[in-house]
Short mmCIF file of C-alpha atoms and ligand atoms in Angstrom, two decimals:
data_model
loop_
_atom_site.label_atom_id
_atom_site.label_comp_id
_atom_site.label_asym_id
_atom_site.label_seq_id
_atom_site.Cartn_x
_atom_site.Cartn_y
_atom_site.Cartn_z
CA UNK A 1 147.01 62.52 12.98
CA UNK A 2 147.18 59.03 11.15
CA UNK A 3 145.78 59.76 7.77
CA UNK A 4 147.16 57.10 5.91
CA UNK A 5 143.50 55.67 5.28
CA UNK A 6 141.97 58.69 4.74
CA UNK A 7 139.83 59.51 1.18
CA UNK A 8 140.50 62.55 -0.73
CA UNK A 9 137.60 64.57 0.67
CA UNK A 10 138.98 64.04 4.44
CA UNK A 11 142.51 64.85 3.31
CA UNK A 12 141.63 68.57 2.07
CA UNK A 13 139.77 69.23 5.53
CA UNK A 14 142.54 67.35 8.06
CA UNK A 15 146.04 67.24 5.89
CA UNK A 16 147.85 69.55 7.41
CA UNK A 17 147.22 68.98 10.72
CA UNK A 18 150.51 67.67 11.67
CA UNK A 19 152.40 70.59 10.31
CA UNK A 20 150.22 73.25 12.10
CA UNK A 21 151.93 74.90 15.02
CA UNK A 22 150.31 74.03 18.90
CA UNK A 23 147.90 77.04 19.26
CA UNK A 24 144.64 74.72 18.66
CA UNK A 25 142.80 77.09 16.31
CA UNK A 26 140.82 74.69 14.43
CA UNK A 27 141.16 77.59 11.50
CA UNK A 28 145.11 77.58 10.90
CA UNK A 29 146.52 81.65 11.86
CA UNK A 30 147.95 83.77 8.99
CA UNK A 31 151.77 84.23 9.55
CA UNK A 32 151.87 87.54 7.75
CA UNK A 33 155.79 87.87 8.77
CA UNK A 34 158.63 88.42 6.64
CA UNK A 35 161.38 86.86 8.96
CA UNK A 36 161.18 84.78 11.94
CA UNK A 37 163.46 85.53 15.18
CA UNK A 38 165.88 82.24 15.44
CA UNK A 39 168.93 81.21 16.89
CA UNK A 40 172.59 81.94 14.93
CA UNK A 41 172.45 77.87 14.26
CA UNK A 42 169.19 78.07 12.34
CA UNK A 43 170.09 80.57 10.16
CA UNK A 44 172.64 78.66 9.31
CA UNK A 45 170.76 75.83 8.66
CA UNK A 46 168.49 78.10 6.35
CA UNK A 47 170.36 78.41 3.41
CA UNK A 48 170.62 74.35 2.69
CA UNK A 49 167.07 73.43 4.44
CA UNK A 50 164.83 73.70 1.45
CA UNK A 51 161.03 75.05 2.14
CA UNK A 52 162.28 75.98 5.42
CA UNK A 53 159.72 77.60 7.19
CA UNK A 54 161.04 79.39 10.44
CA UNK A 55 163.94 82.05 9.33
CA UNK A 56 162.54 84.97 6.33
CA UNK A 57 159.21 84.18 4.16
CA UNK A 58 161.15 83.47 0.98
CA UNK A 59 162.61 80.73 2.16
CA UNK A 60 159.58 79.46 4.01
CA UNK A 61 156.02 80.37 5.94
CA UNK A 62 153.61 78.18 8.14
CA UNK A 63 150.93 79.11 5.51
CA UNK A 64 153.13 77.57 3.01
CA UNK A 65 153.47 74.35 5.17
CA UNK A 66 149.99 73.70 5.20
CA UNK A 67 149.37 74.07 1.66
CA UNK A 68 152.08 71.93 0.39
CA UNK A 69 151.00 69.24 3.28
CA UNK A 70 147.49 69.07 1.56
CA UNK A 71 148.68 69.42 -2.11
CA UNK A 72 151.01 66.81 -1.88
CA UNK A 73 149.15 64.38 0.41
CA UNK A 74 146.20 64.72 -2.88
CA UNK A 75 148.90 64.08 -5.91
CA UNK A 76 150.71 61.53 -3.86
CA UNK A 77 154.12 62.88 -3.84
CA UNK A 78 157.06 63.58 -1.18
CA UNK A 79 156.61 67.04 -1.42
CA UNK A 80 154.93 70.45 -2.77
CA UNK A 81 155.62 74.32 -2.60
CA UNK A 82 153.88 76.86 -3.39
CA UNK A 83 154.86 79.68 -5.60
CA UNK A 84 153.35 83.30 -6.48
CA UNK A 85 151.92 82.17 -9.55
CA UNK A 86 151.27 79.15 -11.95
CA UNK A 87 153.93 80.58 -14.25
CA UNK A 88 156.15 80.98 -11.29
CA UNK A 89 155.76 77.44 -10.79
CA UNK A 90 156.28 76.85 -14.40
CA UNK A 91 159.01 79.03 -15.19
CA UNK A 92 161.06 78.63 -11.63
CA UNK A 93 160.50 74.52 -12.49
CA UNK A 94 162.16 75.66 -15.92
CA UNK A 95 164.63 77.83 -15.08
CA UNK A 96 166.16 74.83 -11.96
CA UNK A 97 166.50 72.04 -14.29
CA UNK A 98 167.47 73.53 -17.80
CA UNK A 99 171.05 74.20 -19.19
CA UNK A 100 171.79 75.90 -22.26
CA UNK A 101 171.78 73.34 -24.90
CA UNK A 102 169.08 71.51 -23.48
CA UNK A 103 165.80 70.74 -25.40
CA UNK A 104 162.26 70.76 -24.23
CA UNK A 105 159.89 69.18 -25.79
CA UNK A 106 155.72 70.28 -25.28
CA UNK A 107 153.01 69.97 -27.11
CA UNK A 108 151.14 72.59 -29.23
CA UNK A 109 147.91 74.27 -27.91
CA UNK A 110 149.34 74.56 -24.72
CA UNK A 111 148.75 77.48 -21.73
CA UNK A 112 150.10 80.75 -23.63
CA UNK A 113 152.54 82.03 -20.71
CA UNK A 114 154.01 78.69 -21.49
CA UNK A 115 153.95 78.56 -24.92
CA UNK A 116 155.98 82.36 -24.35
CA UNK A 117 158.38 81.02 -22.14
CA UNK A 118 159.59 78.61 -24.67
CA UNK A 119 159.76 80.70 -27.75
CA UNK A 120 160.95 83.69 -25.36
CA UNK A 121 163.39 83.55 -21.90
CA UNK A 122 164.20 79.59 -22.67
CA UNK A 123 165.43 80.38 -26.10
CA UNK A 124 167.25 83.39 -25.17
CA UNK A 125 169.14 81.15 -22.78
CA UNK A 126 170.21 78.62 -25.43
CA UNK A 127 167.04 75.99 -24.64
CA UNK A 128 165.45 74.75 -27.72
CA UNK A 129 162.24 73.03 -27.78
CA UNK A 130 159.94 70.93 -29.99
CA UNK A 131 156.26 71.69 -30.08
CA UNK A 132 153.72 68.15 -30.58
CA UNK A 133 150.58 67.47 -31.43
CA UNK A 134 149.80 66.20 -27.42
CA UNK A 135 147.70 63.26 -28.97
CA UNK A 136 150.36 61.76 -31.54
CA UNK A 137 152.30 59.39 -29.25
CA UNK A 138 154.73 58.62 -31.95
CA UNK A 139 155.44 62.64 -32.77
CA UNK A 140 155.97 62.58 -28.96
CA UNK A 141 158.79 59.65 -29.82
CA UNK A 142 160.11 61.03 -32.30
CA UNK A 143 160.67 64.82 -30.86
CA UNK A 144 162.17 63.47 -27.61
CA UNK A 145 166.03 62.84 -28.03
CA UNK A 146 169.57 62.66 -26.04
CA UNK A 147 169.48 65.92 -25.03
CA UNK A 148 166.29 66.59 -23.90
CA UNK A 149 165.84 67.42 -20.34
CA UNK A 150 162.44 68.16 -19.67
CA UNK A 151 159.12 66.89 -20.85
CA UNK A 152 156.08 69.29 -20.26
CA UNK A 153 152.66 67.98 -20.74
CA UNK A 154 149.55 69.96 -20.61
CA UNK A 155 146.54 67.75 -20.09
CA UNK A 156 143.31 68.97 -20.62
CA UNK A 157 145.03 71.42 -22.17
CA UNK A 158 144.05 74.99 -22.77
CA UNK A 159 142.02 75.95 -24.74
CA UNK A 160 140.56 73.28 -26.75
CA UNK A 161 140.80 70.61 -23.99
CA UNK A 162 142.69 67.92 -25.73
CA UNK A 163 143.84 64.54 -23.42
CA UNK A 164 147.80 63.97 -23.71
CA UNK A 165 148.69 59.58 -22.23
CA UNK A 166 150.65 60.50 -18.93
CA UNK A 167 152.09 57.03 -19.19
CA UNK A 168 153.15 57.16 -22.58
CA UNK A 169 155.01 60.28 -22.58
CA UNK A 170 156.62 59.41 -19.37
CA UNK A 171 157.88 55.92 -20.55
CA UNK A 172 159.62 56.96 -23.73
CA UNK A 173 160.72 60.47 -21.51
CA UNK A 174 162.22 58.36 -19.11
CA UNK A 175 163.67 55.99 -21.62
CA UNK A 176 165.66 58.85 -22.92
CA UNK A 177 166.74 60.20 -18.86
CA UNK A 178 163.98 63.20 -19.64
CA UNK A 179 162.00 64.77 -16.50
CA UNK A 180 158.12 64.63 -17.22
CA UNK A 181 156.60 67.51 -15.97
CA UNK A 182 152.37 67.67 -16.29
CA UNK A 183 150.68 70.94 -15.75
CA UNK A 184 147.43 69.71 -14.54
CA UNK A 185 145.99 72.71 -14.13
CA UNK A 186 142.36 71.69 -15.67
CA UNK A 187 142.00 68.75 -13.82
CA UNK A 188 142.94 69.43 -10.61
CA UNK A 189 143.96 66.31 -8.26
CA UNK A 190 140.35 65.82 -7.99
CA UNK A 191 140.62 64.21 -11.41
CA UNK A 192 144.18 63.18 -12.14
CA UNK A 193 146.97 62.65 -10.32
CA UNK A 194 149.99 62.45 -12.74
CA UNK A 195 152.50 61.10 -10.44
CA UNK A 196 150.64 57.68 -10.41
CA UNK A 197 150.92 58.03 -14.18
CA UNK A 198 154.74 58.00 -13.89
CA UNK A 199 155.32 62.07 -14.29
CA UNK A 200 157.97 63.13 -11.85
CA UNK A 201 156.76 66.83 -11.41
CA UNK A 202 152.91 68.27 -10.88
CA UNK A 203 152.72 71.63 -12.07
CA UNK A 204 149.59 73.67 -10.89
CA UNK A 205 147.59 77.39 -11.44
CA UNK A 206 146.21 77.37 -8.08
CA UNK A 207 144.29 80.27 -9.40
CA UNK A 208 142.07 78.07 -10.94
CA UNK A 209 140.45 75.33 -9.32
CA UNK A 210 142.29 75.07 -5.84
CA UNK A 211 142.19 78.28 -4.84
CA UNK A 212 138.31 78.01 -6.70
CA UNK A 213 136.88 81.48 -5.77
CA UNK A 214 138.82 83.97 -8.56
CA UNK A 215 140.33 85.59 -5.26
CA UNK A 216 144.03 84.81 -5.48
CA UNK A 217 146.93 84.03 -7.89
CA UNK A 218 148.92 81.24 -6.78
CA UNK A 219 150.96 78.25 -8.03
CA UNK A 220 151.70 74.98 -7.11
CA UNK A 221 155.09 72.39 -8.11
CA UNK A 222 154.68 69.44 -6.36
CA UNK A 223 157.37 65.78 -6.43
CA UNK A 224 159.84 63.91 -5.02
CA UNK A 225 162.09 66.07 -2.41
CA UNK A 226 165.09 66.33 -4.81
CA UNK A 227 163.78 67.61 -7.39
CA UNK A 228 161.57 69.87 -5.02
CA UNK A 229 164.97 70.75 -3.29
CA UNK A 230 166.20 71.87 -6.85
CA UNK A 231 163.42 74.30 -7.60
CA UNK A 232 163.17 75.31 -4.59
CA UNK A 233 167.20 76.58 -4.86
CA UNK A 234 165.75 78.00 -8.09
CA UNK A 235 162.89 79.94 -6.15
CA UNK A 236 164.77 81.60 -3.55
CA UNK A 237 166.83 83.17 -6.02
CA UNK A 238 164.19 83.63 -7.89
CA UNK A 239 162.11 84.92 -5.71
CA UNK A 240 158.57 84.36 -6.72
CA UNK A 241 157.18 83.95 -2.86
CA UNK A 242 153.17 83.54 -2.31
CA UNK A 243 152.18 85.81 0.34
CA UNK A 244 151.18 84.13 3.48
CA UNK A 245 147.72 85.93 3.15
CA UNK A 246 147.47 84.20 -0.27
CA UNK A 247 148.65 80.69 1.08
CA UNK A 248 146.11 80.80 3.82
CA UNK A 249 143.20 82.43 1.05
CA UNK A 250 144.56 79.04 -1.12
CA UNK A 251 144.18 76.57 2.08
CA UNK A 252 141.02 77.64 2.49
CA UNK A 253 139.85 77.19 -0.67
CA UNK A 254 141.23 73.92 -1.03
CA UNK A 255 138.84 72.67 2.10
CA UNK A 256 135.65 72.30 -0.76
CA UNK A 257 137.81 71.24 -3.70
CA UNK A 258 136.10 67.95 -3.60
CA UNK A 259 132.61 69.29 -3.68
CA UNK A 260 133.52 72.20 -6.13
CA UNK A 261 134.99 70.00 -8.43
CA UNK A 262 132.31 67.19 -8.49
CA UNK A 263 129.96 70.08 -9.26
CA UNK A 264 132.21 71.65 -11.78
CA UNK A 265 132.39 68.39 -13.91
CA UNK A 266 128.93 67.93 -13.37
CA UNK A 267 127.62 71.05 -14.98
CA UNK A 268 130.14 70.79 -18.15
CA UNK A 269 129.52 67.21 -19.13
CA UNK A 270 125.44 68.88 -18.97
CA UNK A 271 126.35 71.86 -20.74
CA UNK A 272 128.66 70.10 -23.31
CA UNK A 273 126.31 66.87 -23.94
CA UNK A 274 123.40 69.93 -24.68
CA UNK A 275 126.03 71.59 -26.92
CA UNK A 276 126.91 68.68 -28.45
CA UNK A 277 123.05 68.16 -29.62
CA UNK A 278 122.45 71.37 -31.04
CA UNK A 279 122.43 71.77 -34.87
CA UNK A 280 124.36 75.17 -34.81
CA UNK A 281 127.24 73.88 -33.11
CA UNK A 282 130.22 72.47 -35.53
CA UNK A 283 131.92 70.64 -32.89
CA UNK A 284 132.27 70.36 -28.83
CA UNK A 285 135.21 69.54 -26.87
CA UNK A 286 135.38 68.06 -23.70
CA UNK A 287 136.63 64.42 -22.60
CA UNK A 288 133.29 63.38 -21.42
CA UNK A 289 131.62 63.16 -24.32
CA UNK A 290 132.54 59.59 -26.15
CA UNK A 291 132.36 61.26 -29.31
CA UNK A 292 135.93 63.25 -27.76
CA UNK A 293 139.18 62.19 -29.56
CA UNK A 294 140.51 62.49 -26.02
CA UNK A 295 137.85 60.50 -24.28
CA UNK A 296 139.26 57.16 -23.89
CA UNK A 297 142.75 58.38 -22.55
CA UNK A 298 140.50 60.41 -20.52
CA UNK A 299 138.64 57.57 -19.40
CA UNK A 300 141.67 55.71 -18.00
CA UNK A 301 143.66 58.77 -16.19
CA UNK A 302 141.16 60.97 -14.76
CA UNK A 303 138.74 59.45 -12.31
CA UNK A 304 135.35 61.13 -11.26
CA UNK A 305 134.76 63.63 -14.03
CA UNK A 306 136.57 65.70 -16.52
CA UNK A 307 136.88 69.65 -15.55
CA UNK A 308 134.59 72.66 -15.62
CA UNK A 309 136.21 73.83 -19.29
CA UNK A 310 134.83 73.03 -22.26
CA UNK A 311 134.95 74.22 -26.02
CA UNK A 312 132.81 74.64 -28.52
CA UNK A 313 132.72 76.09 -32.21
CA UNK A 314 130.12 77.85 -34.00
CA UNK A 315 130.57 79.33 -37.99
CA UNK A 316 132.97 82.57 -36.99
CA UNK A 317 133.74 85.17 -35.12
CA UNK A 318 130.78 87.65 -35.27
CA UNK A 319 128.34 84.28 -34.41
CA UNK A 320 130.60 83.60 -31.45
CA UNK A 321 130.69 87.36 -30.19
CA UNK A 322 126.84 87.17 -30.43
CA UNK A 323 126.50 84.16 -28.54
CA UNK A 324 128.72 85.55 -25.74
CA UNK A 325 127.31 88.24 -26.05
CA UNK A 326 123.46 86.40 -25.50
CA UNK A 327 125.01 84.68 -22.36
CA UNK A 328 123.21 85.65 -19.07
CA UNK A 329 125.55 83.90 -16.39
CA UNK A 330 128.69 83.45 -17.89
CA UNK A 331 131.06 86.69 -17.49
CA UNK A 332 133.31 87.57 -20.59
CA UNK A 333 136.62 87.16 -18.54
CA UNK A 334 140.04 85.33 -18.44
CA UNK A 335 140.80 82.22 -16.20
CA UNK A 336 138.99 79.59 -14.78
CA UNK A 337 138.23 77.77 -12.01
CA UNK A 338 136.42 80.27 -10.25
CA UNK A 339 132.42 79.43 -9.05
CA UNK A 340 131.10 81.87 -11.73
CA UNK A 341 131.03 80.91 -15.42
CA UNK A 342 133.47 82.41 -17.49
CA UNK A 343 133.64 82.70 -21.43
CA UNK A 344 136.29 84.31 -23.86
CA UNK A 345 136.15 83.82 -28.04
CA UNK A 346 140.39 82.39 -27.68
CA UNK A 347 141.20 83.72 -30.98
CA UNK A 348 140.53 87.31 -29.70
CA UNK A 349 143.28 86.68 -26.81
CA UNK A 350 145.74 86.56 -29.31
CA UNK A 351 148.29 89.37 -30.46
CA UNK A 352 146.57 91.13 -33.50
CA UNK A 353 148.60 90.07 -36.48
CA UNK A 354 148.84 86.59 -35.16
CA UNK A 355 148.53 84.82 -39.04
CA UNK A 356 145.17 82.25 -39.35
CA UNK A 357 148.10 79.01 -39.77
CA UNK A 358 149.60 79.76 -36.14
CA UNK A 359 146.54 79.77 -34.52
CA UNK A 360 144.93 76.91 -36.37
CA UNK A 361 148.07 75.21 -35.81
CA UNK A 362 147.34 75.46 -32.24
CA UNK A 363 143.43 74.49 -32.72
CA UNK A 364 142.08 78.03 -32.37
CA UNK A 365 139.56 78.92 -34.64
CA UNK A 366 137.58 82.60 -34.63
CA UNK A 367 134.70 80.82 -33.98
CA UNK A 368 136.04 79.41 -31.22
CA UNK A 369 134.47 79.62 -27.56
CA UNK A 370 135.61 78.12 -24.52
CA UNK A 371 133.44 78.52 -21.24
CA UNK A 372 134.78 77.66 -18.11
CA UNK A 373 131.90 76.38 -16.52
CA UNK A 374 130.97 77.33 -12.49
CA UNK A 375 129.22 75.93 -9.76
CA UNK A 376 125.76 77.63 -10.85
CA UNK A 377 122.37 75.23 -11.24
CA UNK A 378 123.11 72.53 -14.09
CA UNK A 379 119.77 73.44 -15.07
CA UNK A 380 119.96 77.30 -15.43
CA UNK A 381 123.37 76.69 -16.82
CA UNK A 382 121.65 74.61 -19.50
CA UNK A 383 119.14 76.64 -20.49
CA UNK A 384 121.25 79.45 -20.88
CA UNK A 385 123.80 78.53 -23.21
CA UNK A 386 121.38 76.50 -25.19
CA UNK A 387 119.11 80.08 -25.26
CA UNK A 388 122.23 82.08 -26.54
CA UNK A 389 123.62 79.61 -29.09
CA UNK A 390 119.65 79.55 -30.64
CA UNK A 391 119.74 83.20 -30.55
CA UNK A 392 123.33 84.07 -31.83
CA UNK A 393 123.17 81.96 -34.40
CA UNK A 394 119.87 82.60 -36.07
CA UNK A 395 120.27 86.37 -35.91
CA UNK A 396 120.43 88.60 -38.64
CA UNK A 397 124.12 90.21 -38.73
CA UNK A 398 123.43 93.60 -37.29
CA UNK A 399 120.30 93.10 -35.26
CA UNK A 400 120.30 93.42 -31.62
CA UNK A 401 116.99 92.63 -30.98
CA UNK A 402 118.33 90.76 -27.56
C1 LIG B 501 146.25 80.02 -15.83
C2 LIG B 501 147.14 78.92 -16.26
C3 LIG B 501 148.52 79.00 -16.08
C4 LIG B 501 149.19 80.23 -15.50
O1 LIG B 501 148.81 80.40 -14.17
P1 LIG B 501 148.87 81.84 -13.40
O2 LIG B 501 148.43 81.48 -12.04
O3 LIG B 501 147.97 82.75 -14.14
O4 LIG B 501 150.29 82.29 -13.48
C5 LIG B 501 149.29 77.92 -16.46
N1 LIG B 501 148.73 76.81 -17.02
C6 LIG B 501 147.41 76.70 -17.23
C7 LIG B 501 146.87 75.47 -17.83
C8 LIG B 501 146.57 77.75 -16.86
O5 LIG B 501 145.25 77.65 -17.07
#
């Protein structure tokens, strides 16, 4: 099918269509199969073909096929492959282009798995990094040097939704031979599409918005086909395969993308404008509000809204637990993404003993909140985290009179 014309919402329905085998379900099948039977020649052929999808699961699936096909038709690059996880992508992106002596540089306040990786398994290898602040172009500059190899930018980042320039990092990145790599987890390609930004690598957590239901974990790398070939190497050894029941779960989910993510968008830029007006809240963050350090960036490299997450601060931690606590929709859980609300206090995630100066460092304060907004009425959203900020933060500590 000629889709070279085709919009964004068409592409997540048809995509994939030229990859799908000749049975004419208009559903794709599930290829639940470890290994495929083939002749001595393809085997042969298996080891070098990368994503190759008709010899042992690892090395390939259908399901996979179809995914990639849609993901990488939406960010605009050669290719895309699934992995188990985001932090399979992430890490198996890591692991295929880093030597020791290399040098990453990230920003601060990123995704903790990947804040882990670097300060863990990368620096056990001999990989040093540099940790920015993602909105200081000039720290960016200044931490990126001849032996850095890899670039990783988080943006909206998690959890305090801060806006790092695509183009700027990737021009000074690339002016030192670096590899820009964006996880763009919170925006989904809905929103951004850092390849057009000049990254060379997309990094997703289809757990989050594509697959969109909290059904699945799955991640996504997506770029040019050497690179992809690389990682791919990287993955077989690896070996951090999505199931072909997960890859078809993911496909499926990424059919309403475009109308979960409009929605998404939608009910955060409601909930944080409403936020954003109410005397008991210190400070809001999310990129649609003009009053956001990160809106303008925001302005020019996302396009039709600005993610589901947003973040929000009230006086400390016992007023935050109470509003959470007040919330009707929202669920007190992990992750995003999903069509329900979900709301965590951040500073509770982390490792007791953490000291106050690490987290602050990384913009997490115990009065911290960050809800991760679903599909559910804008209105009824509204109302309810408007009702539980007035009641959490005008009760007495120790009543529970709600
Ligand atoms: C969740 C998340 C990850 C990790 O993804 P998993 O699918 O849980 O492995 C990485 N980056 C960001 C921004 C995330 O939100």
């Amino acid at each position: 099918m000629a889709s070279d014309d085709l919009r964004i919402d068409s592409l997540l329905v048809h995509a994939d269509r030229h990859v799908r085998g000749p049975s004419g379900d208009v559903t794709p099948p599930i290829h639940p199969t470890s290994t495929f039977a083939a002749t001595d020649r393809a085997l042969a052929a298996a080891a070098t073909t990368p994503r190759n999808s008709g010899v042992y699961t690892r090395y390939g699936n259908p399901n996979h096929d179809e995914v990639a096909a849609v993901v990488a038709r939406l960010e605009g690059t050669e290719a895309a492959m699934p992995l188990a996880s985001g932090m399979a992508a992430i890490s198996t992106t890591a692991l295929a282009l880093l030597d020791p002596g290399d040098h990453v540089v990230l920003q601060r306040g990123v995704y903790g798995g990947t804040a882990t990786l670097a300060t863990g398994l990368l620096a056990r290898m001999g990989i040093t990094h540099t940790a920015v602040d993602q909105a200081d172009i000039a720290a960016w500059d200044a931490a990126i040097g001849p032996s850095t190899r890899l670039v990783l930018i988080e943006t909206p980042s998690n959890p305090r939704v801060g806006i790092t320039d695509i183009a700027a990092v990737s021009a000074h990145a690339h002016a030192h031979g670096a590899i820009v790599a964006v996880d763009s987890t919170f925006a989904s390609p809905i929103h951004q599409r850092p390849f057009e930004h000049g990254a060379d690598l997309v990094l997703h957590s289809a757990t989050k918005y594509l697959g969109g239901h909290s059904d699945l974990i799955a991640g996504i790398v997506a770029g040019p086909d050497d690179l992809l070939g690389r990682i791919w190497e990287t993955a077989i050894v690896t070996g951090g395969t999505l199931g072909p029941i997960d890859a078809w779960l993911l496909l499926r989910g990424l059919r309403t993308l475009g109308i979960r993510m409009a929605r998404h968008s939608a009910n955060a830029a409601a909930v944080a404008a409403a936020l954003h007006a109410h005397p008991a809240v210190a400070r809001v963050d999310h990129p649609s509000l003009p009053s956001d350090p990160g809106h303008a960036v925001a302005q020019r490299q996302m396009t039709g809204g600005f993610g589901g997450v947003l973040a929000f601060d009230v006086s400390d931690a016992t007023t935050a637990e109470r509003v959470i606590d007040g919330m009707r929709l929202a669920q007190r859980a992990v992750s995003l993404g999903g069509v329900e609300s979900l709301v965590v206090r951040p500073a509770a995630m982390w490792p007791a003993g953490t000291d106050d100066d690490a987290l602050e460092r990384a913009g997490i304060t115990a009065g911290l909140i960050r809800l991760a907004v679903g599909v559910e009425d804008p209105d009824d959203l509204v109302a309810d985290v408007v009702s539980a900020v007035d009641r959490g933060t005008t009760s007495a500590p120790g009543r529970t009179d709600h």
